[in-house]
Short mmCIF file of C-alpha atoms in Angstrom, two decimals:
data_model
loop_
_atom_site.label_atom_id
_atom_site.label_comp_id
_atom_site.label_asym_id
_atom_site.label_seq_id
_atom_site.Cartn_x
_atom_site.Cartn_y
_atom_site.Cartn_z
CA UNK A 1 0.00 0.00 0.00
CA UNK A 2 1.29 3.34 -0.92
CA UNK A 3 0.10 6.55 0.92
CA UNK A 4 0.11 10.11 -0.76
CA UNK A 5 1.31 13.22 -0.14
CA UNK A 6 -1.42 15.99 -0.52
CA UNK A 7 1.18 18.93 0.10
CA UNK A 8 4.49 17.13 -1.44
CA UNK A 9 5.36 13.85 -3.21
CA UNK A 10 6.77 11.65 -0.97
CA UNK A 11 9.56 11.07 -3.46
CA UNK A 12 10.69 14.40 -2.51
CA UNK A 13 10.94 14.21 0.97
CA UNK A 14 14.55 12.69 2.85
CA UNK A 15 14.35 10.76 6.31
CA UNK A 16 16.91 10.38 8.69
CA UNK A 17 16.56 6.99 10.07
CA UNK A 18 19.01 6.87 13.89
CA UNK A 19 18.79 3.69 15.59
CA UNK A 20 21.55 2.24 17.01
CA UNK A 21 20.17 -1.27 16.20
CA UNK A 22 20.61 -2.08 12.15
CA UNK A 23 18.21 -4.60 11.50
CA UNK A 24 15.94 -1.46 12.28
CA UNK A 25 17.60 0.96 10.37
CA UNK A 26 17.28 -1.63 7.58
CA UNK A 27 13.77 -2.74 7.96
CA UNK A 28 12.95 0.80 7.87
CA UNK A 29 15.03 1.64 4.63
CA UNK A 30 13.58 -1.07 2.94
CA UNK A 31 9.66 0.27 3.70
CA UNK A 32 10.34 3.71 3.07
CA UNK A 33 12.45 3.65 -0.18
CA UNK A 34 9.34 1.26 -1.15
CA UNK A 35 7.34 4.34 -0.59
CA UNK A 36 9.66 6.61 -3.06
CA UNK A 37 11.65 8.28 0.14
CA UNK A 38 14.89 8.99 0.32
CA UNK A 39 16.48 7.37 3.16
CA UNK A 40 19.20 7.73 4.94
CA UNK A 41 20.22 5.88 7.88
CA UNK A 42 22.65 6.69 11.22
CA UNK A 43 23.63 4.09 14.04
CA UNK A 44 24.97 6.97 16.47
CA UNK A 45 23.67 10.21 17.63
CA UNK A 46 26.81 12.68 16.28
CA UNK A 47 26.68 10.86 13.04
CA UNK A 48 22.79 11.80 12.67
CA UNK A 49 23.86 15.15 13.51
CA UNK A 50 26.63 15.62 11.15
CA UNK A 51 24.45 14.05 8.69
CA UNK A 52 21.53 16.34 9.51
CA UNK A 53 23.57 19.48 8.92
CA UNK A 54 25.08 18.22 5.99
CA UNK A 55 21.89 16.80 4.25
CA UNK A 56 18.83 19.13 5.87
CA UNK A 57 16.25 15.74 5.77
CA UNK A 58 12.85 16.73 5.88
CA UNK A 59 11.98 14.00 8.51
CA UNK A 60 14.61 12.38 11.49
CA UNK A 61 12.76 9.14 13.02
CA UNK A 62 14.39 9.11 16.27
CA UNK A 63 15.38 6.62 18.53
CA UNK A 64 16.10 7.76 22.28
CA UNK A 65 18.54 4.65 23.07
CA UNK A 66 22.22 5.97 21.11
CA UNK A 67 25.54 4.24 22.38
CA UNK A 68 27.35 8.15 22.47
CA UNK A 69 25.39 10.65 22.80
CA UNK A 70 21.25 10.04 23.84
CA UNK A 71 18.69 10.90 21.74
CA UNK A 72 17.32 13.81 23.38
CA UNK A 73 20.61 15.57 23.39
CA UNK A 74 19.81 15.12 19.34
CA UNK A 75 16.94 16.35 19.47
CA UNK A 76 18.42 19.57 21.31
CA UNK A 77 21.04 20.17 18.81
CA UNK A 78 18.67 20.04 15.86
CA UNK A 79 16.18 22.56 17.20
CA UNK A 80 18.77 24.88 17.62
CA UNK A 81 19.81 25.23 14.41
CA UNK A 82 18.28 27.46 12.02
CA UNK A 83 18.92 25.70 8.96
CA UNK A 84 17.24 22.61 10.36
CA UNK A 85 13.72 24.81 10.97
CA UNK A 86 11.72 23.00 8.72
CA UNK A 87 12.75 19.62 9.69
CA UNK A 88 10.20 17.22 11.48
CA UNK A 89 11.47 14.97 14.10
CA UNK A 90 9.54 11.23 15.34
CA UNK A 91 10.55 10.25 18.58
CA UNK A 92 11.22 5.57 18.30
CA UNK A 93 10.63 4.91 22.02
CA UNK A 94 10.48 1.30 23.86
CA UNK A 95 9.55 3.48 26.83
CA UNK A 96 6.31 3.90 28.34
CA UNK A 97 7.69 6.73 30.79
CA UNK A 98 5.67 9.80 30.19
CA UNK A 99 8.41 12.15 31.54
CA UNK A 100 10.39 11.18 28.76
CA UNK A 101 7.31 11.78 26.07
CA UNK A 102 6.58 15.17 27.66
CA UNK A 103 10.30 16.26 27.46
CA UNK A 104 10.50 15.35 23.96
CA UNK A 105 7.46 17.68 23.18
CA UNK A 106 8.93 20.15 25.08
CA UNK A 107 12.53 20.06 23.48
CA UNK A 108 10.43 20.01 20.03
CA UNK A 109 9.64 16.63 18.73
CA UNK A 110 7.01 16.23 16.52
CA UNK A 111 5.39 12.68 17.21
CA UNK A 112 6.48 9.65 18.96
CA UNK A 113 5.86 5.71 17.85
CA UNK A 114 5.98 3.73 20.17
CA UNK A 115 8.37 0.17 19.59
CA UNK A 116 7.37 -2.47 18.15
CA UNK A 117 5.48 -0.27 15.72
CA UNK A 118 2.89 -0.97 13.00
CA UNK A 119 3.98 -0.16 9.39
CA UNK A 120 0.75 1.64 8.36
CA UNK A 121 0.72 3.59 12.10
CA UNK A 122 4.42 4.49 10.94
CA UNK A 123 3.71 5.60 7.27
CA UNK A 124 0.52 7.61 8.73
CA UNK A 125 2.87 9.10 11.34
CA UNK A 126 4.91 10.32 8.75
CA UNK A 127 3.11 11.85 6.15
CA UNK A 128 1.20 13.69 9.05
CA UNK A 129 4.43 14.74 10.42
CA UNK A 130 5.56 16.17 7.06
CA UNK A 131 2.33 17.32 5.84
CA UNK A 132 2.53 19.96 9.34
CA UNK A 133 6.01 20.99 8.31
CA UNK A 134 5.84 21.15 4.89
CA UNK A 135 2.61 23.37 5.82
CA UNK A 136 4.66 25.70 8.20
CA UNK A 137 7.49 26.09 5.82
CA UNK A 138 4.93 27.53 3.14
CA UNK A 139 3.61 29.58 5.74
CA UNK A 140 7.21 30.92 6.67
CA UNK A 141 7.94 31.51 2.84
CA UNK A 142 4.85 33.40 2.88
CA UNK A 143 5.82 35.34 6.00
CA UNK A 144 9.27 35.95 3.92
CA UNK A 145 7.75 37.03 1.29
CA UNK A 146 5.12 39.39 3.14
CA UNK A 147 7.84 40.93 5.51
CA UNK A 148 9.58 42.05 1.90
CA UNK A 149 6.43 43.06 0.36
CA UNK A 150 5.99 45.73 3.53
CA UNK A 151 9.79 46.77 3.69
CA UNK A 152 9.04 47.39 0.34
CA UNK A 153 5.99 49.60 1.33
CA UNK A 154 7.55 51.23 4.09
CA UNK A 155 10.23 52.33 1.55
CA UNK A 156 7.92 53.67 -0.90
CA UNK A 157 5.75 55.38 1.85
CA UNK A 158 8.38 56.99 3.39
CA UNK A 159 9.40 58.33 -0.19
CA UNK A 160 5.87 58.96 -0.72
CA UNK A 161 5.64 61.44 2.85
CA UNK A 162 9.20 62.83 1.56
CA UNK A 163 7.70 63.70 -1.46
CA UNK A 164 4.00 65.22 -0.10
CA UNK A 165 6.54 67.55 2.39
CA UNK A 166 8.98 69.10 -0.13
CA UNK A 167 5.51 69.62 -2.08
CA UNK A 168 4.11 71.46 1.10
CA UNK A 169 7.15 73.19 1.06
CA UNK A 170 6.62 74.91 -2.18
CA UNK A 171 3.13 75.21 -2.16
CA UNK A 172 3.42 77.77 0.34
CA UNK A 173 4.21 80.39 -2.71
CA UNK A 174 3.84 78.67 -6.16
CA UNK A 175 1.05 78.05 -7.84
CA UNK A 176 -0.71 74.32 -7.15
CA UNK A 177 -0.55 73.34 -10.83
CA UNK A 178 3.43 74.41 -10.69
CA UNK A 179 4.26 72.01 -8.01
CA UNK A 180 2.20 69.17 -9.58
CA UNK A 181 4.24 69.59 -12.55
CA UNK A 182 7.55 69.70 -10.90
CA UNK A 183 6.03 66.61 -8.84
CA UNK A 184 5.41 64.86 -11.68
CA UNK A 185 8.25 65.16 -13.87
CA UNK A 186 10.60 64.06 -10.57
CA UNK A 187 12.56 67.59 -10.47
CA UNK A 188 14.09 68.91 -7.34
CA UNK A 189 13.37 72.32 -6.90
CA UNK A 190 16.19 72.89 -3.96
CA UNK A 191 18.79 71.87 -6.71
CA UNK A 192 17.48 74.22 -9.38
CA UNK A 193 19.94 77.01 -9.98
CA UNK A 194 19.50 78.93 -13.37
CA UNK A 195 18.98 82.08 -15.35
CA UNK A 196 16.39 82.33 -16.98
CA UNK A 197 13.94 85.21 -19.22
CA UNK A 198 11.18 85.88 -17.23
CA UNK A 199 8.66 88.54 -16.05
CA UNK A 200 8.33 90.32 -12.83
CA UNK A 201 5.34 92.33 -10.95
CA UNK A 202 5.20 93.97 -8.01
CA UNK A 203 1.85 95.35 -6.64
CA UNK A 204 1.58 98.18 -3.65
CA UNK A 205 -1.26 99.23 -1.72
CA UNK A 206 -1.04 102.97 -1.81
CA UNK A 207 -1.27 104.84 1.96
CA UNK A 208 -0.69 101.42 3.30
CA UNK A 209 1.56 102.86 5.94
CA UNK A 210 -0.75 105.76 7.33
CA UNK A 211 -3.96 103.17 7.29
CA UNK A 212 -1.40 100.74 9.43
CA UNK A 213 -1.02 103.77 12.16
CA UNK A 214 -4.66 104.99 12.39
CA UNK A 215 -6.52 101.29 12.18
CA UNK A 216 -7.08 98.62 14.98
CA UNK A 217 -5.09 95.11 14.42
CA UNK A 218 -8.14 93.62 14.15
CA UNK A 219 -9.33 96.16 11.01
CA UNK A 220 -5.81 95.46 9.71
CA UNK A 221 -4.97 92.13 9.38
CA UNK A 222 -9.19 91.35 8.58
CA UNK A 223 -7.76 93.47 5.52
CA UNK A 224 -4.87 91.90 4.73
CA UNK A 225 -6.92 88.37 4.54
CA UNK A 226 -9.10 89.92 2.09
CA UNK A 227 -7.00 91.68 0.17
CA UNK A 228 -4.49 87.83 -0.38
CA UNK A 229 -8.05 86.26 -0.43
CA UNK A 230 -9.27 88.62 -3.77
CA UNK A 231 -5.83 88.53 -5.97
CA UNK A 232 -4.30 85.06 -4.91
CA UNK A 233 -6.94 83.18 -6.96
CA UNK A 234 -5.91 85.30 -10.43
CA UNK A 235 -2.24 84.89 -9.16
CA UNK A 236 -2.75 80.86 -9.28
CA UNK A 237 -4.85 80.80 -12.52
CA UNK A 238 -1.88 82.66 -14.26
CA UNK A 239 0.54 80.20 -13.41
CA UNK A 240 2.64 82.61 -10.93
CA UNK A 241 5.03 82.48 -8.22
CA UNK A 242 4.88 85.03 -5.65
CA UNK A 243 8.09 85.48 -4.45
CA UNK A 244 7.46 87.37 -1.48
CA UNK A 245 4.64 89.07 0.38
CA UNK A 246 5.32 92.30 1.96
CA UNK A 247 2.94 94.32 4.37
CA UNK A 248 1.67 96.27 2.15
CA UNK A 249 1.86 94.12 -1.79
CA UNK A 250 3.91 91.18 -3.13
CA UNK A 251 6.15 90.38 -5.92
CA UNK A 252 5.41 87.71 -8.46
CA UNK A 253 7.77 85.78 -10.79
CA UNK A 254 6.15 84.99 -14.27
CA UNK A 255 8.28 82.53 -16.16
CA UNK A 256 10.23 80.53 -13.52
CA UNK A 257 10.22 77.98 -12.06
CA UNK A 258 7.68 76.46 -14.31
CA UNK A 259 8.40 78.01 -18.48
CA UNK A 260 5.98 80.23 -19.92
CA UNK A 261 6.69 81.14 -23.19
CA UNK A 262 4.73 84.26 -23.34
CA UNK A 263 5.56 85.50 -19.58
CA UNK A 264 5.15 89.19 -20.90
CA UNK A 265 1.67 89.30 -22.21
CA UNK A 266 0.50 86.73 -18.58
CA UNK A 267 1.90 89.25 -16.77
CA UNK A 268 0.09 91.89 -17.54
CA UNK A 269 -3.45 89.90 -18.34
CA UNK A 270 -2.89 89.15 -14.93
CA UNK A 271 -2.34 92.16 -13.72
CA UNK A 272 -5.48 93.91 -15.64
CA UNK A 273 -7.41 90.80 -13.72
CA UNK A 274 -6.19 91.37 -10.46
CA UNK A 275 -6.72 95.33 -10.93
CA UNK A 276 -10.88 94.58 -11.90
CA UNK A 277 -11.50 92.14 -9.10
CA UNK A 278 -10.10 93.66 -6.82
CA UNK A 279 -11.89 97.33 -7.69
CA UNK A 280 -14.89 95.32 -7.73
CA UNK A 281 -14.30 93.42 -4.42
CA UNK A 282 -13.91 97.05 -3.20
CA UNK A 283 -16.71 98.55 -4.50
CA UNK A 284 -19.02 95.82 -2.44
CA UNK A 285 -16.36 95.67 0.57
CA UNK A 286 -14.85 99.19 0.94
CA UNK A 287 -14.77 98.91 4.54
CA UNK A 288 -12.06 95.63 4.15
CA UNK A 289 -10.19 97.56 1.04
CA UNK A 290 -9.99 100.48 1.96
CA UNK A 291 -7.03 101.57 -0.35
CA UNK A 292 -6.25 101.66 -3.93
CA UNK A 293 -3.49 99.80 -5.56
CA UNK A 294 -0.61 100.08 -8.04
CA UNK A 295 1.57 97.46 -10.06
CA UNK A 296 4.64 97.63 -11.51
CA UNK A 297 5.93 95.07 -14.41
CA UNK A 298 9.05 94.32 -16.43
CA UNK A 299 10.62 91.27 -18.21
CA UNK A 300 14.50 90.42 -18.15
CA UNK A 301 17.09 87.87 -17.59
CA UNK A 302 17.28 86.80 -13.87
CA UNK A 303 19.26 84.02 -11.56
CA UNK A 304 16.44 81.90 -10.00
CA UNK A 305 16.35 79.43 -7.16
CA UNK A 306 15.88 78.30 -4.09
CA UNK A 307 17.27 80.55 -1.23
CA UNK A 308 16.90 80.66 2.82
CA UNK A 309 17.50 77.84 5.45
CA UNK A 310 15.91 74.22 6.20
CA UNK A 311 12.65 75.18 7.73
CA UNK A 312 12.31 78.62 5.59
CA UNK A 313 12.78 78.65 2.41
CA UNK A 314 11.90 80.81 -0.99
CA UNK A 315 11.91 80.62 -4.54
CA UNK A 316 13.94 83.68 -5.70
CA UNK A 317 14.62 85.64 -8.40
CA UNK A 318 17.54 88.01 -8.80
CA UNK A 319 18.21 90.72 -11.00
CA UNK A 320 18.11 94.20 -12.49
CA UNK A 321 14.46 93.10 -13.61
CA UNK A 322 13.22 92.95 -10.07
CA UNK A 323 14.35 96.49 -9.54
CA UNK A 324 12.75 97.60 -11.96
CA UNK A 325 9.24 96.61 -11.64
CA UNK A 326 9.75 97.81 -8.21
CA UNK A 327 10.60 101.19 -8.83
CA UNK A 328 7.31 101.07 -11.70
CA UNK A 329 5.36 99.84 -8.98
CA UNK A 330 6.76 103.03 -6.79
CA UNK A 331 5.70 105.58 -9.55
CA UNK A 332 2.67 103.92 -10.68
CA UNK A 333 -0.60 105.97 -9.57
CA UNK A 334 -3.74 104.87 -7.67
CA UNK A 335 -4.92 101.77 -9.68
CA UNK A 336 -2.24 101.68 -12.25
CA UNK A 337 -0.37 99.43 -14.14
CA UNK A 338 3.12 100.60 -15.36
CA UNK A 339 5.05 98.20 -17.73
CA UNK A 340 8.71 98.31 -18.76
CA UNK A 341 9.65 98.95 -22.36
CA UNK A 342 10.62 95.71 -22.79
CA UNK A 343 7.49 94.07 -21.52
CA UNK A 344 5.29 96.87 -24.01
CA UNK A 345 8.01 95.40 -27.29
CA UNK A 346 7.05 91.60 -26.10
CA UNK A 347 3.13 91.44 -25.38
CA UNK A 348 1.12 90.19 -27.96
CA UNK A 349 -1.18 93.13 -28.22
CA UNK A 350 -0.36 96.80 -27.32
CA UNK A 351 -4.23 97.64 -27.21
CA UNK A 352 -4.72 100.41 -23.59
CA UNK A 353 -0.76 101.03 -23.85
CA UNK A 354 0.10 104.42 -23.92
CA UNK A 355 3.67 106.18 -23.51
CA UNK A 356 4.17 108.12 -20.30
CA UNK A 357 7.80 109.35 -20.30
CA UNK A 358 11.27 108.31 -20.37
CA UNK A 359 13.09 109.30 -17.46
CA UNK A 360 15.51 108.82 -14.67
CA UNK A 361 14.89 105.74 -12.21
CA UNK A 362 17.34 104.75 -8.88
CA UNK A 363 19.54 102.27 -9.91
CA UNK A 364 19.89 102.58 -13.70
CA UNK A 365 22.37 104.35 -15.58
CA UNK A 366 20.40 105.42 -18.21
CA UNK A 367 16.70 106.89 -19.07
CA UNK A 368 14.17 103.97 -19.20
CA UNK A 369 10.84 104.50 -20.91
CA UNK A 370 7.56 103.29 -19.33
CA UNK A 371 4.18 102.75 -20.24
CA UNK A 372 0.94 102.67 -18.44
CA UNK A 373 -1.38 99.64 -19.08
#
């Protein structure tokens, strides 16, 4: 009679036979290599050990009575050894001493048969024996392989936080759809150093400083809120980075980090948008806008990046070109829009532009000529 293996073919499986008697170790061969195991056999208990480290068997039937070292000492040396984990051990007792059953369970044995034993008791023995370990090894590969499968997910998650952070970083003054690009495409905007064409505005609330003085902090920073609240939506839809806020206005980069070909003619459809909503916002909220506003814009060559220290940091620009949308922004009148020359030769459409003068401004060695928008 031949018994299966549900979980292995018994052809697969190797088992240590240690008896010290070999008319048992031979009887035994003879049933199980009928059965398609591989057998091996060991009269002493250091031979079954070396044999056991060299060979790994998936089964060790044994006996308790060994002329060197006893059995149990065996069975102590196997389940210490890591390699050996998966390996099932049947105690071959003549004993009916349950102290020495219990302490076999406790040092790790699988099963005990009890001498003389029946064939088909042994062969049942077996495969149940190597149907649990070949069960527990699965489960321990499966272990394995889930214990990767989350390293694995810890590493990407902790890339994935790394990632959300240096976006909260930067979406504290660009634009949401800048920082999804840069996101995507797998730049690094801390390592982005370069010069770059690109367009400049500044915007100033006029009297800003007298209002400070006379209002409460309450009236003052409710108008702050609602003067970022008005313009920051036009500022996002244009693709903008505001550079810095000040008190009183902000500066915005157009062009950088993110490339927009036409930065000249944004800029200043931006600016016309941020000049109606917020006049109309004031018309229905004069009490929270209280003041009128003026821009300043001009296009150039700048150095942009990242400047500042780990826990505050800024996109920058730097350049002649921030200067001088500043000082615009400084002559500009109540509600006006000033533009550069440069800026008036590069918009698309010179429709509302008209000449105002060309004159002396602080910091440039020569007369530039402006335009009002």
């Amino acid at each position: 009679m031949q018994l299966k293996d549900s979980l292995k073919d018994s052809g697969q499986h190797t088992v240590l036979i240690v008896d010290d008697l070999e008319d048992n170790v031979f009887i035994l061969k003879s049933l199980l290599i009928s059965q398609n195991y591989k057998v091996l056999g060991a009269y002493t208990g250091r031979t079954a050990l070396e044999i056991c480290f060299e060979e790994k068997p998936d089964l060790v039937l044994l006996d308790l009575s060994l002329p060197d070292i006893n059995g149990v000492e065996v069975l102590q040396e196997i389940r210490q050894e890591p390699s050996l984990i998966n390996t099932g051990i049947i105690i071959l007792t003549a004993t009916s001493s349950s102290d020495a059953l219990i302490n076999g369970f406790m040092l790790g044995a699988d099963d005990f048969i009890k001498k003389p034993y029946h064939h088909l008791e042994m062969l049942a023995r077996m495969q149940a024996t190597l149907k649990l370990r070949d069960t527990y090894s699965q489960l321990r590969d499966v272990n394995n392989q889930l214990d990767s499968i989350n390293r694995d997910l810890e590493g990407t998650v902790k890339a994935q936080v790394e990632e959300i952070e240096k976006s909260n970083r930067f979406k504290r003054f660009m634009a949401p759809q800048v920082i999804d690009s840069f996101m995507t495409e797998s730049k690094d905007l801390l390592s982005i150093s370069e010069r770059r064409k690109l367009t400049v505005l500044f915007l100033d609330l006029r009297g800003f400083t007298a209002y400070a003085n006379s209002a409460s902090p309450e009236s003052l920073m409710s108008s702050l809120q609602h003067f970022h609240k008005t313009i920051g939506p036009v500022i996002f839809k244009h693709q903008a980075t505001i550079e810095r806020f000040t008190g009183d206005g902000l500066m915005c980069i157009i062009g950088a980090p993110n490339n927009i070909p036409d930065h000249s003619t944004v800029a200043l459809d931006m600016a016309r948008e941020i000049r109606n909503v917020y006049e109309h916002e004031k018309t229905e909220n004069g009490e929270l806008l209280p003041l009128d506003m003026s821009m300043g814009i001009a296009t150039g060559e700048a150095t942009t990046g990242t400047i500042g220290f780990e826990g505050r940091l800024d996109y920058a620009a730097i350049g002649p070109v921030t200067n001088m949308a500043a000082r615009l922004c400084a002559k500009a009148g109540p509600n006006e829009i000033l533009i550069s020359h440069n800026v008036r030769n590069q918009i698309s459409n010179n429709d509302g532009v008209e000449f105002v003068e060309e004159a002396d401004i602080k910091g440039f060695d020569y007369k530039v000529k402006y335009y009002k928008a």
